[in-house]
mmCIF file of C-alpha atoms and ligand atoms in Angstrom:
data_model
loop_
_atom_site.group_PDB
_atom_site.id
_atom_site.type_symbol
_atom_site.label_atom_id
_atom_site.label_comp_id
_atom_site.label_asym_id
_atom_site.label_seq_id
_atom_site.Cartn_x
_atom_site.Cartn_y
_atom_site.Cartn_z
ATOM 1 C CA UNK A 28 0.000 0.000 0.000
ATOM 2 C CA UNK A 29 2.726 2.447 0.853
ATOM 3 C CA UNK A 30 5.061 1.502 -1.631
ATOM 4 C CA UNK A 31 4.637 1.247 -5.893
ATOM 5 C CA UNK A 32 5.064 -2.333 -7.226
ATOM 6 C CA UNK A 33 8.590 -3.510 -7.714
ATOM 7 C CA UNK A 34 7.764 -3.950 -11.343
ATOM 8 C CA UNK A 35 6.481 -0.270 -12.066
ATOM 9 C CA UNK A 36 9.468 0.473 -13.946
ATOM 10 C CA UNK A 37 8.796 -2.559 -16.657
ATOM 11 C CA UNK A 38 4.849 -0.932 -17.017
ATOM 12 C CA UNK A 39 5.814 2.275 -17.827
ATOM 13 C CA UNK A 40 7.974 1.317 -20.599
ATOM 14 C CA UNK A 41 5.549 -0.585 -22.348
ATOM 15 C CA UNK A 42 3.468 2.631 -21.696
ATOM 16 C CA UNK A 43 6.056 4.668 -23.064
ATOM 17 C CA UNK A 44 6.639 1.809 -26.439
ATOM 18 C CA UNK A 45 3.014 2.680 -26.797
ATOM 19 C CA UNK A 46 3.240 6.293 -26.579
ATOM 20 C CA UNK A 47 6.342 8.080 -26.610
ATOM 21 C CA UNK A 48 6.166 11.749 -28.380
ATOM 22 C CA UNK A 49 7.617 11.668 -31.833
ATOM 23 C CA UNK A 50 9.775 14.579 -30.806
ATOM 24 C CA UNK A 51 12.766 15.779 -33.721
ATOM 25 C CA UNK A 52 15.315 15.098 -31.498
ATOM 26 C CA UNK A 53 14.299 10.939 -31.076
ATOM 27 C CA UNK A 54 14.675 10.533 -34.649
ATOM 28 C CA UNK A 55 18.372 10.745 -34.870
ATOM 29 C CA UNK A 56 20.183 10.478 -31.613
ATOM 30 C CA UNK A 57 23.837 11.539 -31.233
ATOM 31 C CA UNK A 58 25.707 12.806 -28.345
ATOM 32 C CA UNK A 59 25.823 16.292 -30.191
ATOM 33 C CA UNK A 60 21.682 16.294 -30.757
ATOM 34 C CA UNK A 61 20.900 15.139 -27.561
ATOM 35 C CA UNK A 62 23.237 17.697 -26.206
ATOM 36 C CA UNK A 63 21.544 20.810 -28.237
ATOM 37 C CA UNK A 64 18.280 19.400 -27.540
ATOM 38 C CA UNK A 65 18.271 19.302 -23.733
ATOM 39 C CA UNK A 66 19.949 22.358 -23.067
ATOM 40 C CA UNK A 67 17.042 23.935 -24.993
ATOM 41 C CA UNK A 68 14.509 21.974 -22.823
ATOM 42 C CA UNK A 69 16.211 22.832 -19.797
ATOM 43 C CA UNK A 70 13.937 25.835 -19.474
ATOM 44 C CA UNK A 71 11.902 25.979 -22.628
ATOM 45 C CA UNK A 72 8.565 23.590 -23.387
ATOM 46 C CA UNK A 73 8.602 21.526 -25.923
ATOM 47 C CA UNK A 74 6.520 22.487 -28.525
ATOM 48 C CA UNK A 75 8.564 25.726 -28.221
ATOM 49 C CA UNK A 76 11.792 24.126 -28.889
ATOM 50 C CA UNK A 77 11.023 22.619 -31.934
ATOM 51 C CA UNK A 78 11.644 24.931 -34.013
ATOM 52 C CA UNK A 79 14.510 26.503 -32.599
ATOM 53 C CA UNK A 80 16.063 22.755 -32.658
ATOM 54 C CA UNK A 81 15.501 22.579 -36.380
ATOM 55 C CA UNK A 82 17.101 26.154 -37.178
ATOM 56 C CA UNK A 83 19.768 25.299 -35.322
ATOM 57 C CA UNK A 84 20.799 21.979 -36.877
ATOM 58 C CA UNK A 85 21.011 23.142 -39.874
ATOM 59 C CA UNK A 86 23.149 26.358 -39.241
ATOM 60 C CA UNK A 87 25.401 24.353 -36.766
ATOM 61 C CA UNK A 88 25.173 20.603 -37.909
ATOM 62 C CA UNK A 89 27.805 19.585 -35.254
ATOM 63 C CA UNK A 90 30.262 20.605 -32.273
ATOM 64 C CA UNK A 91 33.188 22.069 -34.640
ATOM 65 C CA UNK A 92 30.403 24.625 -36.381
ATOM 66 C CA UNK A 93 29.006 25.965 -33.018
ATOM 67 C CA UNK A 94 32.516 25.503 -31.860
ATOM 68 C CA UNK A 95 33.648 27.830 -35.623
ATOM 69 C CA UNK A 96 30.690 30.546 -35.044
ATOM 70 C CA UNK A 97 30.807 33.772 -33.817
ATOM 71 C CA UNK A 98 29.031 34.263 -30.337
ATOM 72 C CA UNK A 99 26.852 36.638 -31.903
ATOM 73 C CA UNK A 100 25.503 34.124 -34.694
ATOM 74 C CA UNK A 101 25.123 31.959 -31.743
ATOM 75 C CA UNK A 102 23.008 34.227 -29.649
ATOM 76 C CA UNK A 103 20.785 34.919 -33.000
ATOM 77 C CA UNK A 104 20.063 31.554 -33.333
ATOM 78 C CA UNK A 105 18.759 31.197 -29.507
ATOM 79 C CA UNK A 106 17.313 34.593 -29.917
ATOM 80 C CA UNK A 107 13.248 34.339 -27.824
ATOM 81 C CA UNK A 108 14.373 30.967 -26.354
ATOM 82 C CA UNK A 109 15.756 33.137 -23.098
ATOM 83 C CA UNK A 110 18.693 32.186 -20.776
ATOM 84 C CA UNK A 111 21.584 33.284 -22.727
ATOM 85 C CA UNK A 112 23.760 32.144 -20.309
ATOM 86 C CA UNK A 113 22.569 28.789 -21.767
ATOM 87 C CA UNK A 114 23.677 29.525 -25.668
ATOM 88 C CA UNK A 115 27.121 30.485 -24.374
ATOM 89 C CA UNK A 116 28.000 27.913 -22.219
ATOM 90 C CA UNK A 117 26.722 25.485 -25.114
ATOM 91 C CA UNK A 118 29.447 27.245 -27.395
ATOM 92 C CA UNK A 119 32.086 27.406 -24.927
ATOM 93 C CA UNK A 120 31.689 23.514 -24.525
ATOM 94 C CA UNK A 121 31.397 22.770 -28.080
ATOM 95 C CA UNK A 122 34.993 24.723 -28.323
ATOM 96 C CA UNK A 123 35.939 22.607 -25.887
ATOM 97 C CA UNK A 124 35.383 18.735 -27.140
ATOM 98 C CA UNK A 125 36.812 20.177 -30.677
ATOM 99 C CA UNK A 126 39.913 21.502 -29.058
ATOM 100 C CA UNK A 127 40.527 18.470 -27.014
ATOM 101 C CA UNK A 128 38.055 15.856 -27.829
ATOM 102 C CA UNK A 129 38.718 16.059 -31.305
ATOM 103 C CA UNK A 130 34.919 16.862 -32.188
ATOM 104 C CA UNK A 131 33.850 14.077 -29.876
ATOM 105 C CA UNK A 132 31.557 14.377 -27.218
ATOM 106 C CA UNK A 133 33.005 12.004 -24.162
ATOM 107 C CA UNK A 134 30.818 9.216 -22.969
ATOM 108 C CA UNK A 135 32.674 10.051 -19.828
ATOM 109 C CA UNK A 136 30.459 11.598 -16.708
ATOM 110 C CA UNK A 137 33.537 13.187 -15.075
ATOM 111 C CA UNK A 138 34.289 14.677 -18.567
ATOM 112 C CA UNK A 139 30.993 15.721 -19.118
ATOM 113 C CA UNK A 140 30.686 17.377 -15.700
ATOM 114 C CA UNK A 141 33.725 19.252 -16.440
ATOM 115 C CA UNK A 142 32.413 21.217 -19.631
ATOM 116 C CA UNK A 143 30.294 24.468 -19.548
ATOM 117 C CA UNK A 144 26.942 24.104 -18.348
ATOM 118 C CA UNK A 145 26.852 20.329 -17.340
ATOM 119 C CA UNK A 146 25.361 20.237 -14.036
ATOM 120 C CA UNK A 147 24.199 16.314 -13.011
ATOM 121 C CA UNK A 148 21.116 16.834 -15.183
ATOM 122 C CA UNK A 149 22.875 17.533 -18.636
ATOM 123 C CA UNK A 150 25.294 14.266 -17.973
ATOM 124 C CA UNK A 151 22.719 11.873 -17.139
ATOM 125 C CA UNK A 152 20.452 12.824 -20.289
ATOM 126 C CA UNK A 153 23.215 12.483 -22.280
ATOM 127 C CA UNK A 154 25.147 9.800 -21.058
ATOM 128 C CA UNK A 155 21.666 7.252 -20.572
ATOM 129 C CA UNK A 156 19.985 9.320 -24.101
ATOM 130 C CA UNK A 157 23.259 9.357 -26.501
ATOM 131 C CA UNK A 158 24.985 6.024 -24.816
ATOM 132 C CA UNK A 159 22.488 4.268 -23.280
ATOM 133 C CA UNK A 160 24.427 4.146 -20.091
ATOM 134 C CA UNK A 161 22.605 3.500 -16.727
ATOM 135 C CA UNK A 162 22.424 7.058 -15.488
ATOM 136 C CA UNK A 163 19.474 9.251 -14.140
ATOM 137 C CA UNK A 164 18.435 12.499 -15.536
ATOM 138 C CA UNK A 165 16.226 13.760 -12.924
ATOM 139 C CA UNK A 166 14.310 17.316 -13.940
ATOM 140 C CA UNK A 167 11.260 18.477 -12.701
ATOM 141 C CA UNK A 168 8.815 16.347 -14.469
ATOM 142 C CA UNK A 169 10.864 13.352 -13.122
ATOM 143 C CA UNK A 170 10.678 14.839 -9.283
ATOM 144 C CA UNK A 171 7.313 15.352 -9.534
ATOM 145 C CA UNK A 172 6.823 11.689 -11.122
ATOM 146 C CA UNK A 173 8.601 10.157 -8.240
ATOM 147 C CA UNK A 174 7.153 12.540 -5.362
ATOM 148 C CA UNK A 175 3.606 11.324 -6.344
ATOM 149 C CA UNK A 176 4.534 7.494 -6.869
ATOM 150 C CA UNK A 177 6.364 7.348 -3.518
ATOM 151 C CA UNK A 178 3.798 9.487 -1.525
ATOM 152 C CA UNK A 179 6.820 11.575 -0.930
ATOM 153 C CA UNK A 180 6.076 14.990 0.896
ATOM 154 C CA UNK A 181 9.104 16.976 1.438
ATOM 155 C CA UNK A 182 10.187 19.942 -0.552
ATOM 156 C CA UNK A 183 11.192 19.027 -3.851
ATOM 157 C CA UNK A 184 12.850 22.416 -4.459
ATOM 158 C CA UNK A 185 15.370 21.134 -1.862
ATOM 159 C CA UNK A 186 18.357 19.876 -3.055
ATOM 160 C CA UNK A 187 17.785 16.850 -0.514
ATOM 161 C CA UNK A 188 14.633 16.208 -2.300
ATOM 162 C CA UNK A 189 16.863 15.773 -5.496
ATOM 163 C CA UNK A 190 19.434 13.814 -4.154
ATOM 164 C CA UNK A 191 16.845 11.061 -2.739
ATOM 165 C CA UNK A 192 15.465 10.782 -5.985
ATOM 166 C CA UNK A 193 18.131 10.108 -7.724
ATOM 167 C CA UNK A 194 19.403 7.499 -6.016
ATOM 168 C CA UNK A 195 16.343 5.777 -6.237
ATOM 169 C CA UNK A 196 16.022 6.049 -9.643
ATOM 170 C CA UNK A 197 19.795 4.726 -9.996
ATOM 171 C CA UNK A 198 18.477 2.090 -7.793
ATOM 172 C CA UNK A 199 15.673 1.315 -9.687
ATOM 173 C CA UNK A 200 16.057 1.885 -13.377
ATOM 174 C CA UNK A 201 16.265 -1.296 -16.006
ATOM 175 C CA UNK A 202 20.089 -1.568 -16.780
ATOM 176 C CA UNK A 203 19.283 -2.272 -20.020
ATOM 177 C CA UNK A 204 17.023 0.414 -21.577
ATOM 178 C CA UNK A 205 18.041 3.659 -18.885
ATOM 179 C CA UNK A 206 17.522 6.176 -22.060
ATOM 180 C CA UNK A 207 13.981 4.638 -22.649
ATOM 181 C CA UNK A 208 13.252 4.682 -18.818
ATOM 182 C CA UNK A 209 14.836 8.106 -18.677
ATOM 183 C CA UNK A 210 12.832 9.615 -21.064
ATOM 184 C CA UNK A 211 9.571 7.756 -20.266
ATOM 185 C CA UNK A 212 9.514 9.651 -16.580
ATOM 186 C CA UNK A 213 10.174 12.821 -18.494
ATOM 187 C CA UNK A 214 7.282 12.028 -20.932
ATOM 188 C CA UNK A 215 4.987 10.769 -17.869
ATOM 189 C CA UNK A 216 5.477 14.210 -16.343
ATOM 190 C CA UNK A 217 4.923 15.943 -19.386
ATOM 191 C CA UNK A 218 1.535 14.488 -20.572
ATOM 192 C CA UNK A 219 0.001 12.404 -17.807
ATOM 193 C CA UNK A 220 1.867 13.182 -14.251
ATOM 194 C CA UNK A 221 1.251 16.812 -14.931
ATOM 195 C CA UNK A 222 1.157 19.983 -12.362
ATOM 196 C CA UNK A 223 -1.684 20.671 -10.077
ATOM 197 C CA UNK A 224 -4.517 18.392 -11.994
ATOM 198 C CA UNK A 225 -3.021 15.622 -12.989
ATOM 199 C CA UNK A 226 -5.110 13.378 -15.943
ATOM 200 C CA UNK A 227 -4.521 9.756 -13.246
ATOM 201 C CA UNK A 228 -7.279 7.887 -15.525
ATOM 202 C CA UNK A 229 -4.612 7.652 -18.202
ATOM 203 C CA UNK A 230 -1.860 6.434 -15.968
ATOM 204 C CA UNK A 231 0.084 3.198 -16.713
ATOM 205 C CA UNK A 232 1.345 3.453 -12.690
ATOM 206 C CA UNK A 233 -2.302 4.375 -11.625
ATOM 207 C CA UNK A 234 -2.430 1.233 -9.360
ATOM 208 C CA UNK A 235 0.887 1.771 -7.884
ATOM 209 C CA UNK A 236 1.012 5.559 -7.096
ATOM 210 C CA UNK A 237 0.641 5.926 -3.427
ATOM 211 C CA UNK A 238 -0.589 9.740 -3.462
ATOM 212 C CA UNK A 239 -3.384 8.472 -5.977
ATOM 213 C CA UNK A 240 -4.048 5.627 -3.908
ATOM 214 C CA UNK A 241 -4.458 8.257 -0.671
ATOM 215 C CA UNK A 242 -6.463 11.083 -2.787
ATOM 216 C CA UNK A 243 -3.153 13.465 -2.502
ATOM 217 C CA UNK A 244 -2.521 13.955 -6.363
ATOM 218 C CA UNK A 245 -3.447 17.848 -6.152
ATOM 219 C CA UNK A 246 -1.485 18.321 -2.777
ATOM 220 C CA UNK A 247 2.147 16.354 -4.180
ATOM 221 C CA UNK A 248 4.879 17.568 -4.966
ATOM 222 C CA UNK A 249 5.559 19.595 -2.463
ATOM 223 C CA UNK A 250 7.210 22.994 -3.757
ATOM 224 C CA UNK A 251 8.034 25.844 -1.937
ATOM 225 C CA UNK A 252 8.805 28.826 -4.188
ATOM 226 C CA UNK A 253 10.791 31.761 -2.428
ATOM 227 C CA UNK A 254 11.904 34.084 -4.976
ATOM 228 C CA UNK A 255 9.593 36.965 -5.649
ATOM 229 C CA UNK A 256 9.835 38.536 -8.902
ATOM 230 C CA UNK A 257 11.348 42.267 -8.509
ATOM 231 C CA UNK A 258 9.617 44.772 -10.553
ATOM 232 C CA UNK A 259 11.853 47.385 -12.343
ATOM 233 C CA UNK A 260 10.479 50.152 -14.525
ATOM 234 C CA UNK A 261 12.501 50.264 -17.657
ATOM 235 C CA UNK A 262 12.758 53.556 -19.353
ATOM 236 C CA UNK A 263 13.843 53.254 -23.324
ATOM 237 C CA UNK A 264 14.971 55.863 -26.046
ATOM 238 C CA UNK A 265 14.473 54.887 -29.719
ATOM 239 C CA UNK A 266 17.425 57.169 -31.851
ATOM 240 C CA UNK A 267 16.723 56.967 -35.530
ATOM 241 C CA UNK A 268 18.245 58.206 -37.813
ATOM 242 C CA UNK A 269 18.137 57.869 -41.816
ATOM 243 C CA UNK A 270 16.766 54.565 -41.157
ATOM 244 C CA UNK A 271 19.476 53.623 -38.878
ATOM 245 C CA UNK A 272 18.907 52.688 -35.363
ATOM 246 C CA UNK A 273 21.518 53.291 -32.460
ATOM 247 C CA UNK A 274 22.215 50.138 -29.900
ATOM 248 C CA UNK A 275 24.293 49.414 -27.370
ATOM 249 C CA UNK A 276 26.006 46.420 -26.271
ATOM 250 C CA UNK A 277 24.798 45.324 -22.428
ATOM 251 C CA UNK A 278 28.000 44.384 -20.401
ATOM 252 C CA UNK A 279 29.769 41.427 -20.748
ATOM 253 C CA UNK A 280 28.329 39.753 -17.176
ATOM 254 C CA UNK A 281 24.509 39.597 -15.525
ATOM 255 C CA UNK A 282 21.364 39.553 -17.003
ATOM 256 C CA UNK A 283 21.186 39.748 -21.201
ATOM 257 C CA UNK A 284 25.276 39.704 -21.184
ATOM 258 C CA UNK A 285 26.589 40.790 -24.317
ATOM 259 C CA UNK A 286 23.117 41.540 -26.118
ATOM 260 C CA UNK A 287 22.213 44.384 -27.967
ATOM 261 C CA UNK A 288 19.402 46.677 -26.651
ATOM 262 C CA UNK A 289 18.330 50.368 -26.956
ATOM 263 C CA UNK A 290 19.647 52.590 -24.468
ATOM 264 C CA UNK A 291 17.926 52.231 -21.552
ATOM 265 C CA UNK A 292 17.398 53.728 -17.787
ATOM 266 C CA UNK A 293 15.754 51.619 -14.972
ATOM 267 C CA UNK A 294 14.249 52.389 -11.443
ATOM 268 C CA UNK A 295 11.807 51.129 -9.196
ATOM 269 C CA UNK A 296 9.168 53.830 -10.785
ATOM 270 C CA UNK A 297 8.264 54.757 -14.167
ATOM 271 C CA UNK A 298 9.880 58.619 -12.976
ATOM 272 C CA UNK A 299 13.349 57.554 -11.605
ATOM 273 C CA UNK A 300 13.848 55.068 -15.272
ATOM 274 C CA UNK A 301 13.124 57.735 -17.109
ATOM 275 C CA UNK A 302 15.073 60.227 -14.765
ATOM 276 C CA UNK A 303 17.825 57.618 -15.453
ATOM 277 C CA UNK A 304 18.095 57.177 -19.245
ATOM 278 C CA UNK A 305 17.348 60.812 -19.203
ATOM 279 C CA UNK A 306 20.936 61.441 -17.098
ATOM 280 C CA UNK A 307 23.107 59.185 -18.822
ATOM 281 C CA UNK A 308 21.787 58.729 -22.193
ATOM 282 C CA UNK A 309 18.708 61.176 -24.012
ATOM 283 C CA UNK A 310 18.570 64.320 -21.947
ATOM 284 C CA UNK A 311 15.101 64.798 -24.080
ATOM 285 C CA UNK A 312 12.794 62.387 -25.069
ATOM 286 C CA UNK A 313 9.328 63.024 -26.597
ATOM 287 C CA UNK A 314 6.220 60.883 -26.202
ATOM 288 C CA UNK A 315 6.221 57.077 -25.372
ATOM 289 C CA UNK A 316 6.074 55.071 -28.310
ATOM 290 C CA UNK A 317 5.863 51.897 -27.503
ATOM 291 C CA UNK A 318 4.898 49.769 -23.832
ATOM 292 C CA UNK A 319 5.176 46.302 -22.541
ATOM 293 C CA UNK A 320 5.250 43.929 -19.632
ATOM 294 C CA UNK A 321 8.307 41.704 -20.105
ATOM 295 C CA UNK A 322 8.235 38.357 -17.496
ATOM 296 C CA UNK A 323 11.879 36.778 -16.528
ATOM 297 C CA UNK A 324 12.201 34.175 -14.187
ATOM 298 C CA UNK A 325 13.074 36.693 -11.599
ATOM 299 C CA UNK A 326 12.176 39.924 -12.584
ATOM 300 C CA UNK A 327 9.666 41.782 -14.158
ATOM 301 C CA UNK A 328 10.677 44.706 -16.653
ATOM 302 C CA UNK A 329 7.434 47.184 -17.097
ATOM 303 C CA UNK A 330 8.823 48.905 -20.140
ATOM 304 C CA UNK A 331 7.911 52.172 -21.993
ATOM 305 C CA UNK A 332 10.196 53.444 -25.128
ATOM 306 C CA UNK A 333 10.149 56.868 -26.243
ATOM 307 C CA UNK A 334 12.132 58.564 -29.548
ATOM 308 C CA UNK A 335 14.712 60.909 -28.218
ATOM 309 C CA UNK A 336 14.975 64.160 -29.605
ATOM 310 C CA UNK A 337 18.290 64.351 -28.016
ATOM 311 C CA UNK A 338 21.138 61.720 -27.138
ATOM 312 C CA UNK A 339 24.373 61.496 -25.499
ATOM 313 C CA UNK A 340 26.118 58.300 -25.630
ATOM 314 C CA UNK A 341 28.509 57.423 -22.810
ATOM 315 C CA UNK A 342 32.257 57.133 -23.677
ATOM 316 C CA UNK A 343 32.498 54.175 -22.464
ATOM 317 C CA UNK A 344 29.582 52.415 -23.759
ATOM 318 C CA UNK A 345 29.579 50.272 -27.027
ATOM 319 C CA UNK A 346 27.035 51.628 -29.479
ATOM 320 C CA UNK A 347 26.574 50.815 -33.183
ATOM 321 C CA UNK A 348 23.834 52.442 -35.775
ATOM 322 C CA UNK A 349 22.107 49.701 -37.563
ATOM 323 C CA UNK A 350 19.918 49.561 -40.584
ATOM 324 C CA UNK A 351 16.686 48.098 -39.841
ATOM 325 C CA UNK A 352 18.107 44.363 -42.390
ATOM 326 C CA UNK A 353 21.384 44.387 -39.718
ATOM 327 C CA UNK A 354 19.375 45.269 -36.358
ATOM 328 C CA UNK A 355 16.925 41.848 -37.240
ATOM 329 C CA UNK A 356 20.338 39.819 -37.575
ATOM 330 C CA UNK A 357 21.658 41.031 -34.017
ATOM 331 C CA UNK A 358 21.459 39.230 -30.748
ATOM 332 C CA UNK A 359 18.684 41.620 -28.841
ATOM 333 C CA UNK A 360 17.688 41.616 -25.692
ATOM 334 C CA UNK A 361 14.705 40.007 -25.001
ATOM 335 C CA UNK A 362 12.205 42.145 -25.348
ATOM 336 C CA UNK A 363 14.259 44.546 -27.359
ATOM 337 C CA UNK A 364 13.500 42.515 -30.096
ATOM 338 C CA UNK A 365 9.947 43.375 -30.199
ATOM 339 C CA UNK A 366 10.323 46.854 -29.853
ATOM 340 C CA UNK A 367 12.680 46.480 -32.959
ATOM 341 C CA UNK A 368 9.823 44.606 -34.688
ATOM 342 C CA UNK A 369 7.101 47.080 -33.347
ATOM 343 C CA UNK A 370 8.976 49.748 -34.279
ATOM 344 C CA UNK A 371 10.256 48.232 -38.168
ATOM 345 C CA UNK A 372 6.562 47.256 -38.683
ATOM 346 C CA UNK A 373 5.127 50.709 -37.610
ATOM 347 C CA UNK A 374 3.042 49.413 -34.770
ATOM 348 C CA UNK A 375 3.959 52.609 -32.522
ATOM 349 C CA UNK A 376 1.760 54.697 -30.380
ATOM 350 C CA UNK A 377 2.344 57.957 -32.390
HETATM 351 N N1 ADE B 17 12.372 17.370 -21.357
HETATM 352 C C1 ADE B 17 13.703 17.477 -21.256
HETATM 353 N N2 ADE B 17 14.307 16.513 -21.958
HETATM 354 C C2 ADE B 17 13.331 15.797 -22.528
HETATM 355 C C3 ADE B 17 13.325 14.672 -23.370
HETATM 356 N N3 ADE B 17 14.459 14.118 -23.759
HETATM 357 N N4 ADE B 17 12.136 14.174 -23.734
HETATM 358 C C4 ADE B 17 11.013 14.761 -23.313
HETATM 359 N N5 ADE B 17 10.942 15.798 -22.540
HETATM 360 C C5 ADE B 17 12.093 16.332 -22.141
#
């Protein structure tokens, strides 16, 4: 009663034979796909990544042309997707197994850990994915899989939580098929085991899931969020002119590093960003132009853009003028880019 069948894990792979999502990146598995593919999904759904997956096959086909590219081509190519940090640490590795792997991703987990951006998840999705070796990949679909089977209550946020579950997994998972039993958690998570309302009647592990079995579905996992997303008031001035647009580049470190964006002043009121932009970049602006709520993890960016009638770069500052073709080819900041589309397409407040 308080425990799942020993046998759960064999029933959820025939579940999964039955119904696994045909998903691009299951059609050809590599090291080098698998790699590209779950970096994306490490914060991006996946009907979202699809596309971006695609794209970026076929302007990088493998390590040595992400590891050949510029950073900026890079960023272009992840552009909407979010988490930059994410695109540049998948570069930085890719430079990394050319220059000493000779183009070949290691089957190796203390390799693996070792490159940019590899944290436990990344080695166990590739290592059980790309070479079928007997290693968990536990992400959040997985935790909350487990949490609910098990009847477990703590925190998963907590890296305990994490920890317990993957050694119960390693524990648990058929040595023989650990990329199929990886990726059939991930897939029970994603279209069965999911958040808050869970669809149990379509369950393969129905009859061993102790939180179904004790009317807990809607109260498991347990996740205790603490962050609170800070609110800044951006305050942006659109320079044109003769068609041409002036950027700058955002600092090399922190949020957006190294993307292009429209000057910009921030405060915790609409008055102090504007009081900002207005002191170190446009001392006059004219009416707002454009507005929009932007949602990070974190943060929240409530955003107004106005044309300057006046503007003062800082020396220091890296700024460029760029014709409308060049400014769609940059890496922008978030939601820089659709002020740049707003503003190319004419959708303005005039
Ligand atoms: N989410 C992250 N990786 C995944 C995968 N390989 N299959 C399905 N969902 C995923």
């Amino acid at each position: 009663m308080n425990e799942p069948g020993r046998d759960w894990p064999q029933r959820l792979l025939r579940w999964y034979r039955a119904h696994a999502r045909e998903l691009p990146w299951r059609e050809e598995r590599t090291p080098y796909r698998t790699w590209v593919s779950e970096v994306m999904l490490q914060q991006t759904k996946v009907e979202a990544a699809r596309a971006y997956y695609t794209n970026w096959l076929e302007k990088f086909p493998t390590p040595q042309a992400v590891a050949a590219a510029d950073e900026s081509e890079v960023l272009h190519a992840w552009q909407g997707l979010g988490y930059y940090s994410r695109a540049r640490n998948l570069q930085r590795a890719m430079r990394e197994v050319a220059a000493d792997y000779d183009g070949e991703i290691p089957a190796d987990e203390t390799a693996l850990r070792a490159l940019p951006g590899v944290g436990p998840y990344m080695a166990g999705a590739i290592l059980s994915l790309a070479f079928n070796q007997p290693v968990p990949a536990v992400d959040g679909n997985v935790l909350r899989v487990i949490s609910r089977l098990y009847g477990r209550a703590d925190d998963i946020m907590k890296a305990k939580a994490r920890r317990e579950v993957t050694a119960l997994v390693a524990k648990i998972m058929p040595q023989d098929e650990p990329g199929a039993f990886n990726e059939a958690l991930m897939d029970l998570g994603a279209t069965v085991c999911i958040p808050k309302v869970p669809r149990c009647e379509a369950c393969p592990l129905r009859a061993d899931c102790v939180a179904y079995k004790a009317g807990r579905t809607r109260e498991l996992p347990v996740r205790i969020v603490r962050t609170k997303q800070q609110l800044r008031y951006v305050a942006v001035a659109v320079w044109e002119r003769d068609g041409t647009y002036l950027l700058r580049k955002r600092p090399a470190r922190g949020l957006l590093a190294s993307m292009w964006e429209f000057p910009s002043g921030e405060g915790e009121t609409a008055a102090a960003a504007r009081a900002d932009l207005t002191a170190k970049w446009a001392p006059e602006l004219g009416e707002a132009c454009w507005e929009r709520r932007h949602v990070f993890s974190h943060r929240i960016w409530e955003m107004r853009a106005c044309y300057a009638t006046a503007l003062r770069p800082p020396e220091k500052e890296e700024v460029g003028m760029f014709t409308a073709d060049e400014l769609l080819k940059l890496p922008l900041a978030g939601p820089h880019a659709r002020l740049a589309a707003a503003l190319l397409r004419k959708e303005y407040i005039e």
